[in-house]
Tab-separated table of C-alpha atoms and ligand atoms in Angstrom:
chain	number	residue	atom	x	y	z
A	1393	MET	CA	0.086	-0.114	-0.004
A	1394	GLY	CA	1.348	3.562	-0.768
A	1395	THR	CA	1.502	6.311	1.743
A	1396	GLN	CA	-1.215	8.679	1.705
A	1397	PRO	CA	-0.190	12.222	1.142
A	1398	ARG	CA	-0.523	14.100	4.485
A	1399	LYS	CA	-2.580	17.355	4.622
A	1400	LEU	CA	-0.235	20.160	5.396
A	1401	PRO	CA	-1.000	22.670	7.959
A	1402	THR	CA	-2.753	25.909	6.612
A	1403	LYS	CA	-0.364	28.630	5.773
A	1404	LEU	CA	-1.700	31.830	7.377
A	1405	ILE	CA	-0.968	35.379	8.129
A	1406	ASN	CA	-2.200	36.321	11.518
A	1407	ALA	CA	-3.348	40.181	11.470
A	1408	LYS	CA	-5.963	39.188	14.409
A	1409	GLY	CA	-3.595	39.923	17.191
A	1410	THR	CA	-2.462	37.399	19.936
A	1411	PHE	CA	-5.170	34.916	18.972
A	1412	THR	CA	-4.942	31.410	20.722
A	1413	PRO	CA	-6.655	29.394	18.048
A	1414	VAL	CA	-3.751	30.365	15.431
A	1415	GLY	CA	-0.796	29.866	17.844
A	1416	VAL	CA	-0.938	33.322	19.545
A	1417	SER	CA	2.564	34.807	18.636
A	1418	ARG	CA	5.861	34.208	16.961
A	1419	SER	CA	8.992	33.765	19.143
A	1420	SER	CA	12.478	35.175	18.240
A	1421	ASN	CA	15.455	33.258	17.357
A	1422	GLU	CA	16.944	33.748	21.002
A	1423	VAL	CA	13.725	32.394	22.682
A	1424	CYS	CA	13.604	29.374	20.302
A	1425	SER	CA	17.353	28.673	21.134
A	1426	ALA	CA	16.784	28.879	24.790
A	1427	VAL	CA	13.828	26.410	24.432
A	1428	SER	CA	15.729	23.937	22.231
A	1429	GLU	CA	18.728	24.044	24.783
A	1430	ALA	CA	16.177	23.564	27.607
A	1431	LEU	CA	14.723	20.465	25.881
A	1432	ARG	CA	18.200	18.825	25.591
A	1433	ASN	CA	18.815	18.998	29.436
A	1434	TYR	CA	17.795	18.143	32.971
A	1435	PHE	CA	17.106	20.885	35.481
A	1436	VAL	CA	16.055	21.009	39.135
A	1437	ILE	CA	12.630	22.674	38.226
A	1438	ASP	CA	12.534	24.462	41.832
A	1439	GLU	CA	15.643	26.058	40.818
A	1440	LEU	CA	14.334	27.163	37.480
A	1441	GLN	CA	11.211	28.479	39.384
A	1442	ASP	CA	13.409	30.447	42.077
A	1443	LEU	CA	15.483	31.913	38.950
A	1444	ALA	CA	12.137	32.849	37.210
A	1445	SER	CA	10.903	34.372	40.421
A	1446	GLU	CA	13.830	36.714	40.587
A	1447	THR	CA	13.938	37.621	36.787
A	1448	ILE	CA	10.134	38.190	36.745
A	1449	SER	CA	10.000	40.039	39.878
A	1450	SER	CA	12.626	42.463	38.822
A	1451	PHE	CA	10.864	42.918	35.336
A	1452	ALA	CA	7.472	43.559	37.215
A	1453	GLY	CA	8.471	45.388	40.380
A	1454	SER	CA	7.009	42.572	42.673
A	1455	GLU	CA	8.190	40.618	45.514
A	1456	ALA	CA	7.853	37.266	43.852
A	1457	ALA	CA	6.622	35.373	40.695
A	1458	THR	CA	6.143	31.891	39.485
A	1459	VAL	CA	5.439	30.326	35.988
A	1460	THR	CA	2.297	28.159	35.288
A	1461	HIS	CA	1.130	26.474	32.200
A	1462	CYS	CA	-0.886	29.385	31.033
A	1463	THR	CA	-3.139	32.295	32.458
A	1464	ALA	CA	-6.150	30.210	32.392
A	1465	SER	CA	-4.503	27.743	34.576
A	1466	GLY	CA	-2.701	30.652	36.405
A	1467	ILE	CA	-6.256	31.977	37.328
A	1468	THR	CA	-7.389	28.464	38.750
A	1469	VAL	CA	-4.129	27.861	40.818
A	1470	SER	CA	-4.285	31.509	42.051
A	1471	ILE	CA	-7.750	31.166	43.323
A	1472	ALA	CA	-6.802	27.957	44.809
A	1473	ALA	CA	-3.969	29.574	46.623
A	1474	THR	CA	-6.298	32.217	48.180
A	1475	MET	CA	-8.428	29.323	49.570
A	1476	THR	CA	-5.705	27.045	50.861
A	1477	GLY	CA	-2.463	28.989	51.508
A	1478	THR	CA	0.323	26.495	51.886
A	1479	ASN	CA	-1.701	24.070	53.980
A	1480	PRO	CA	-1.103	20.524	52.521
A	1481	ASP	CA	-4.473	19.281	53.635
A	1482	ARG	CA	-6.320	21.979	52.256
A	1483	ILE	CA	-4.295	21.760	48.971
A	1484	ALA	CA	-5.081	18.010	48.930
A	1485	ALA	CA	-8.790	18.501	49.456
A	1486	LEU	CA	-9.375	20.835	46.373
A	1487	PRO	CA	-11.700	21.010	44.359
A	1488	ASP	CA	-13.741	20.215	47.673
A	1489	SER	CA	-13.385	23.837	49.045
A	1490	SER	CA	-16.435	23.225	51.521
A	1491	ALA	CA	-14.287	23.709	54.746
A	1492	MET	CA	-12.794	26.950	53.510
A	1493	ALA	CA	-13.780	30.525	52.596
A	1494	ASN	CA	-14.464	30.066	48.938
A	1495	VAL	CA	-16.313	32.757	47.369
A	1496	VAL	CA	-14.562	34.871	44.724
A	1497	VAL	CA	-16.070	38.214	44.116
A	1498	ILE	CA	-15.865	39.502	40.422
A	1499	PRO	CA	-17.366	42.577	38.920
A	1500	ALA	CA	-19.983	41.294	36.463
A	1501	GLY	CA	-18.397	43.070	33.374
A	1502	HIS	CA	-15.214	41.313	34.264
A	1503	ASN	CA	-16.270	37.867	33.522
A	1504	VAL	CA	-14.924	37.938	30.047
A	1505	ASN	CA	-14.776	35.006	27.633
A	1506	TYR	CA	-11.289	34.380	26.125
A	1507	GLY	CA	-12.282	31.085	24.499
A	1508	GLN	CA	-13.354	29.883	27.977
A	1509	SER	CA	-15.520	31.969	30.609
A	1510	LEU	CA	-13.371	33.466	33.390
A	1511	VAL	CA	-15.809	31.833	35.895
A	1512	GLN	CA	-15.038	28.463	34.555
A	1513	ALA	CA	-11.416	28.902	35.206
A	1514	VAL	CA	-12.501	30.055	38.878
A	1515	ARG	CA	-14.854	27.099	39.343
A	1516	LEU	CA	-12.101	24.557	38.355
A	1517	SER	CA	-10.559	25.182	41.579
A	1518	GLY	CA	-13.603	24.506	43.710
A	1519	ALA	CA	-14.381	28.029	44.401
A	1520	ASN	CA	-17.725	29.791	43.969
A	1521	PRO	CA	-17.849	33.047	41.880
A	1522	VAL	CA	-20.310	35.704	42.495
A	1523	PHE	CA	-20.817	38.881	40.568
A	1524	ALA	CA	-20.921	42.401	41.953
A	1525	GLY	CA	-22.987	45.175	39.917
A	1526	ASP	CA	-24.099	44.074	36.515
A	1527	ASP	CA	-22.635	44.186	32.938
A	1528	ALA	CA	-23.407	48.109	32.436
A	1529	LEU	CA	-22.043	49.121	35.928
A	1530	CYS	CA	-20.067	48.048	39.011
A	1531	THR	CA	-19.494	50.619	41.590
A	1532	LEU	CA	-17.124	50.190	44.673
A	1533	ASP	CA	-20.134	50.065	46.931
A	1534	ASP	CA	-21.450	47.013	44.652
A	1535	LEU	CA	-18.015	45.258	45.325
A	1536	GLU	CA	-17.939	46.011	48.962
A	1537	GLN	CA	-21.395	44.634	49.512
A	1538	GLN	CA	-20.706	41.382	47.967
A	1539	ILE	CA	-17.260	41.027	49.633
A	1540	SER	CA	-18.995	41.604	53.064
A	1541	ASN	CA	-22.213	39.566	52.304
A	1542	HIS	CA	-20.066	36.389	51.627
A	1543	ASP	CA	-17.280	34.087	53.234
A	1544	SER	CA	-15.001	35.427	50.506
A	1545	CYS	CA	-11.501	34.286	49.581
A	1546	CYS	CA	-10.619	37.066	47.193
A	1547	LEU	CA	-11.506	39.787	44.697
A	1548	LEU	CA	-10.825	39.047	41.034
A	1549	LEU	CA	-10.439	41.913	38.538
A	1550	THR	CA	-9.755	41.726	34.640
A	1551	SER	CA	-7.698	44.174	32.692
A	1552	SER	CA	-8.425	43.434	29.179
A	1553	LYS	CA	-9.836	44.895	25.873
A	1554	LEU	CA	-12.562	42.218	26.306
A	1555	VAL	CA	-14.224	44.055	29.387
A	1556	GLN	CA	-16.968	46.056	27.865
A	1557	SER	CA	-18.081	47.776	30.918
A	1558	PRO	CA	-16.915	51.206	32.353
A	1559	PRO	CA	-13.548	51.129	33.928
A	1560	ILE	CA	-13.188	50.309	37.763
A	1561	ASP	CA	-10.568	52.321	39.915
A	1562	PHE	CA	-8.520	49.189	40.645
A	1563	ALA	CA	-6.503	50.745	43.484
A	1564	GLY	CA	-9.719	51.659	45.256
A	1565	ALA	CA	-11.157	48.084	44.697
A	1566	ILE	CA	-8.220	46.583	45.953
A	1567	GLU	CA	-8.168	48.746	48.892
A	1568	ILE	CA	-11.600	47.558	49.967
A	1569	ALA	CA	-10.744	44.017	49.339
A	1570	HIS	CA	-7.693	44.528	51.899
A	1571	SER	CA	-9.913	46.159	54.423
A	1572	TYR	CA	-11.917	42.977	54.641
A	1573	GLY	CA	-8.609	41.070	54.953
A	1574	ILE	CA	-8.994	39.377	51.471
A	1575	PRO	CA	-6.483	39.443	48.431
A	1576	ALA	CA	-7.101	40.743	45.022
A	1577	VAL	CA	-5.880	39.181	41.655
A	1578	ILE	CA	-5.838	40.724	38.492
A	1579	ASP	CA	-6.268	38.780	35.122
A	1580	ALA	CA	-3.942	41.091	32.868
A	1581	ALA	CA	-3.211	38.195	30.381
A	1582	ALA	CA	-2.445	40.492	27.515
A	1583	GLN	CA	-1.168	43.427	29.462
A	1584	ASP	CA	2.714	42.525	29.967
A	1585	PHE	CA	3.475	46.140	28.801
A	1586	ARG	CA	1.674	47.611	31.635
A	1587	ILE	CA	2.878	44.878	34.315
A	1588	ARG	CA	4.619	47.699	36.468
A	1589	GLU	CA	1.552	49.800	36.496
A	1590	LEU	CA	-0.723	46.996	37.446
A	1591	VAL	CA	1.648	45.783	40.270
A	1592	ARG	CA	1.608	49.230	41.560
A	1593	THR	CA	-2.298	49.024	42.167
A	1594	ASN	CA	-1.293	46.932	45.101
A	1595	ALA	CA	-2.866	43.768	43.591
A	1596	ASP	CA	-1.558	40.550	45.425
A	1597	LEU	CA	-1.401	38.638	42.298
A	1598	VAL	CA	-1.199	40.038	38.651
A	1599	LEU	CA	-1.550	37.157	35.826
A	1600	ILE	CA	0.214	37.585	32.434
A	1601	SER	CA	0.264	35.288	29.479
A	1602	ALA	CA	3.971	35.043	28.399
A	1603	GLN	CA	2.955	33.802	24.973
A	1604	LYS	CA	1.250	37.045	24.069
A	1605	TYR	CA	3.266	40.197	23.386
A	1606	LEU	CA	6.280	38.769	25.423
A	1607	ALA	CA	6.318	35.955	22.457
A	1608	SER	CA	7.675	33.119	24.802
A	1609	PRO	CA	6.383	29.571	24.702
A	1610	THR	CA	2.881	29.203	26.304
A	1611	ALA	CA	3.334	30.135	29.880
A	1612	GLY	CA	1.338	31.961	32.596
A	1613	LEU	CA	3.214	34.463	34.831
A	1614	VAL	CA	1.771	34.863	38.240
A	1615	ILE	CA	3.299	37.875	39.915
A	1616	GLY	CA	2.856	39.228	43.384
A	1617	ARG	CA	3.243	38.678	47.114
A	1618	ARG	CA	5.485	36.054	48.302
A	1619	ASN	CA	3.063	34.234	50.603
A	1620	LEU	CA	0.580	33.937	47.843
A	1621	VAL	CA	3.135	32.949	45.001
A	1622	ASP	CA	4.335	30.273	47.438
A	1623	ALA	CA	0.842	29.068	48.017
A	1624	VAL	CA	0.442	28.907	44.036
A	1625	ARG	CA	3.748	26.889	43.585
A	1626	ALA	CA	2.449	24.490	46.337
A	1627	GLN	CA	-0.540	23.629	44.124
A	1628	GLU	CA	1.595	21.657	41.980
A	1629	ASN	CA	1.189	18.831	44.462
A	1630	GLY	CA	-2.594	19.135	44.163
A	1631	ILE	CA	-5.010	20.320	41.408
A	1632	GLY	CA	-1.831	22.354	39.973
A	1633	ARG	CA	-0.294	19.184	38.758
A	1634	GLY	CA	-1.907	19.377	35.350
A	1635	MET	CA	-1.109	23.005	34.964
A	1636	LYS	CA	2.553	23.013	35.559
A	1637	ALA	CA	5.185	24.935	33.709
A	1638	THR	CA	7.525	22.965	31.589
A	1639	LYS	CA	11.308	23.472	31.819
A	1640	GLU	CA	11.275	24.747	28.250
A	1641	SER	CA	8.662	27.332	28.947
A	1642	ILE	CA	10.308	28.628	32.084
A	1643	LEU	CA	13.663	29.033	30.031
A	1644	GLY	CA	11.837	30.526	27.185
A	1645	VAL	CA	10.175	32.946	29.415
A	1646	LEU	CA	13.389	34.122	30.811
A	1647	ALA	CA	15.031	34.558	27.334
A	1648	ALA	CA	11.656	36.755	26.321
A	1649	ILE	CA	12.064	38.840	29.294
A	1650	GLU	CA	15.669	39.480	28.729
A	1651	GLU	CA	14.760	40.651	25.195
A	1652	ARG	CA	12.056	42.903	26.573
A	1653	GLU	CA	14.370	44.621	28.983
A	1654	LYS	CA	16.654	45.325	26.135
A	1655	LEU	CA	13.801	46.849	23.954
A	1656	ASP	CA	13.815	50.464	23.344
A	1657	ILE	CA	9.990	50.916	23.820
A	1658	LEU	CA	9.840	54.359	22.166
A	1659	GLU	CA	11.787	53.098	19.066
A	1660	TRP	CA	9.712	50.013	18.945
A	1661	GLN	CA	6.555	52.141	19.291
A	1662	SER	CA	7.518	54.553	16.401
A	1663	SER	CA	8.217	51.562	14.105
A	1664	GLN	CA	4.805	50.181	14.897
A	1665	ASP	CA	3.349	53.557	14.242
A	1666	ARG	CA	5.012	53.644	10.909
A	1667	LYS	CA	3.556	50.269	9.800
A	1668	THR	CA	0.039	51.134	10.817
A	1669	SER	CA	0.198	54.606	8.875
A	1670	TYR	CA	1.815	53.073	5.866
A	1671	PHE	CA	-1.018	50.348	5.778
A	1672	VAL	CA	-3.816	53.130	6.335
A	1673	GLU	CA	-2.361	55.308	3.584
A	1674	ARG	CA	-2.371	52.342	1.082
A	1675	ALA	CA	-5.810	50.972	2.124
A	1676	ASN	CA	-7.166	54.530	1.716
A	1677	MET	CA	-6.699	54.344	-2.029
A	1678	LEU	CA	-8.851	51.188	-2.422
A	1679	PRO	CA	-12.403	51.975	-3.666
A	1680	GLY	CA	-15.273	51.804	-0.809
A	1681	MET	CA	-12.596	51.540	2.061
A	1682	ARG	CA	-11.981	53.991	4.713
A	1683	ALA	CA	-8.880	53.096	6.878
A	1684	SER	CA	-7.943	54.725	10.191
A	1685	VAL	CA	-5.771	54.297	13.143
A	1686	GLU	CA	-7.073	53.268	16.522
A	1687	ARG	CA	-5.017	53.386	19.597
A	1688	ASP	CA	-5.348	50.261	21.957
A	1689	PRO	CA	-8.216	50.997	24.518
A	1690	THR	CA	-6.461	49.608	27.552
A	1691	GLY	CA	-3.213	51.717	27.112
A	1692	LEU	CA	-0.996	49.275	25.642
A	1693	PRO	CA	1.710	51.099	23.360
A	1694	PHE	CA	0.446	50.401	19.856
A	1695	SER	CA	-2.519	50.921	17.518
A	1696	ARG	CA	-4.501	48.938	15.360
A	1697	VAL	CA	-5.858	49.591	11.778
A	1698	VAL	CA	-9.597	49.923	11.282
A	1699	LEU	CA	-11.205	49.355	7.980
A	1700	ASN	CA	-14.684	50.708	7.274
A	1701	VAL	CA	-15.999	48.988	4.169
A	1702	SER	CA	-19.057	50.952	2.593
A	1703	SER	CA	-21.506	48.734	1.240
A	1704	GLU	CA	-22.606	51.058	-1.473
A	1705	LYS	CA	-19.035	51.883	-2.993
A	1706	ALA	CA	-17.272	48.613	-2.315
A	1707	THR	CA	-17.905	45.455	-4.348
A	1708	LEU	CA	-18.566	43.353	-1.070
A	1709	ASP	CA	-19.385	43.879	2.510
A	1710	ALA	CA	-16.829	43.497	5.564
A	1711	THR	CA	-18.249	40.081	6.459
A	1712	THR	CA	-17.634	38.694	2.838
A	1713	MET	CA	-14.348	40.265	2.712
A	1714	ALA	CA	-13.097	38.786	6.078
A	1715	ALA	CA	-14.340	35.400	4.899
A	1716	GLN	CA	-12.778	35.611	1.684
A	1717	LEU	CA	-9.288	36.779	3.051
A	1718	LYS	CA	-9.494	33.703	5.524
A	1719	ALA	CA	-10.415	31.342	2.435
A	1720	GLY	CA	-7.481	32.454	0.322
A	1721	SER	CA	-4.023	31.244	0.230
A	1722	PRO	CA	-2.124	32.273	2.563
A	1723	SER	CA	-5.281	32.349	4.715
A	1724	ILE	CA	-5.441	35.856	6.402
A	1725	TRP	CA	-6.906	36.328	9.916
A	1726	VAL	CA	-8.414	39.626	10.691
A	1727	MET	CA	-10.475	40.993	13.625
A	1728	ASP	CA	-13.827	40.452	12.412
A	1729	GLN	CA	-15.981	40.846	15.470
A	1730	ASN	CA	-17.562	43.990	14.332
A	1731	ALA	CA	-17.773	43.051	10.510
A	1732	GLY	CA	-21.514	43.127	10.824
A	1733	GLU	CA	-21.244	46.757	11.318
A	1734	GLY	CA	-18.782	47.104	8.298
A	1735	GLU	CA	-15.838	47.101	10.190
A	1736	ILE	CA	-12.660	45.076	10.026
A	1737	GLY	CA	-9.566	45.455	12.322
A	1738	LEU	CA	-5.940	44.459	11.895
A	1739	GLU	CA	-3.229	44.196	14.352
A	1740	LEU	CA	0.078	44.483	12.687
A	1741	VAL	CA	2.348	44.266	15.753
A	1742	GLN	CA	3.769	40.792	14.669
A	1743	VAL	CA	2.853	41.086	10.896
A	1744	THR	CA	6.043	41.561	8.815
A	1745	LYS	CA	6.578	44.117	5.871
A	1746	SER	CA	6.116	41.364	3.334
A	1747	GLU	CA	3.046	40.006	4.963
A	1748	ILE	CA	1.671	43.635	4.962
A	1749	GLU	CA	2.214	43.753	1.251
A	1750	THR	CA	0.438	40.349	0.740
A	1751	ILE	CA	-2.522	41.717	2.697
A	1752	LEU	CA	-2.766	44.897	0.709
A	1753	SER	CA	-2.772	43.236	-2.562
A	1754	ARG	CA	-5.231	40.672	-1.488
A	1755	LEU	CA	-7.509	43.485	-0.404
A	1756	SER	CA	-7.143	45.297	-3.671
A	1757	ALA	CA	-7.831	42.092	-5.770
A	1758	LEU	CA	-10.915	41.708	-3.692
A	1759	LEU	CA	-12.076	45.311	-4.378
A	1760	LEU	CA	-10.801	46.315	-7.861
B	2764	PLP	C1	-5.854	35.298	26.756
B	2764	PLP	C2	-6.513	35.499	27.853
B	2764	PLP	C3	-6.568	34.666	28.838
B	2764	PLP	C4	-6.201	33.226	28.693
B	2764	PLP	O1	-4.727	33.072	28.446
B	2764	PLP	P1	-3.966	31.748	28.166
B	2764	PLP	O2	-2.543	31.995	28.582
B	2764	PLP	O3	-4.087	31.531	26.797
B	2764	PLP	O4	-4.561	30.733	29.205
B	2764	PLP	C5	-7.189	35.008	30.176
B	2764	PLP	N1	-7.709	36.135	30.155
B	2764	PLP	C6	-7.525	37.101	29.267
B	2764	PLP	C7	-8.147	38.483	29.603
B	2764	PLP	C8	-6.969	36.872	27.979
B	2764	PLP	O5	-6.880	37.914	27.064
């Protein structure tokens, strides 16, 4: 019998941002070498985690830090840590949390869905989430009421463009949590550029996905107070076993942080700005297309391109355009969540110059 030809993976250009279903980000040669070297060797994992704690803490301005498999698992083990501390009996008992303070208070609008709902990551620990306020608004009074009404183990906040409700004063919310003697955790998965600012809110733990803008292998950074970080590490002998960091991810993270520390942010920012302005200028020459630049709504140091497709002048609408970009070769992935309103977004942070030319020529082939 002859061998069947195998289907090759789809070639794609990712202009959708740090999107998990297409592999999130691309790592540098330095990060790839660190990973490759890690895979060839043995290490005492506790020593790697101690080293990671030092390196990440000096990057973030925190007391301590640890690496988990990703941010979704980082949420689960961080919540677990707020219920158990380092008590081995409690750690072994999870996800049965009936003998512990186990209510997690979350502003209703912060229950984002990043492919999984945030509350599911909370429930996996055995904790019980409750919401404060509603999707339209959560005041500090709403938060205080929920914290004081329950046997709470922590306050959980989200810092993300996925949050649709009006911004909450994080430092104020955290002060309330502390006045009731409970810690505050921030899910800030894509916010590595703002890590120092988030740590300065006095949060007890801040969670970052290292595979997003830091472009390391998949890993969650759990950053904050030493006693809670120790309690997160202790979950590895409990529910955290299936959520552990690998040696190659820890060493990849260290290489990625070393690179970020060398990065001249202002220089990087202006090269990003040049890419988006070039794209916008070229896209504005296409019929039925109005292109503009939109700053990241959460304060990340870059902009995205927004294309408004006018259904009268253009030969096709935004939804069809996004679908045809994806169906072609290479498959081009764009932000299409507002395509129904005639809008397509493109994040060019990790898109190369030649990929930009490919996207522009595919757009013009579709429109001209
Ligand atoms: C991406 C993301 C996550 C999940 O991060 P992983 O590292 O992929 O598990 C959680 N929360 C928010 C806000 C995210 O953007």
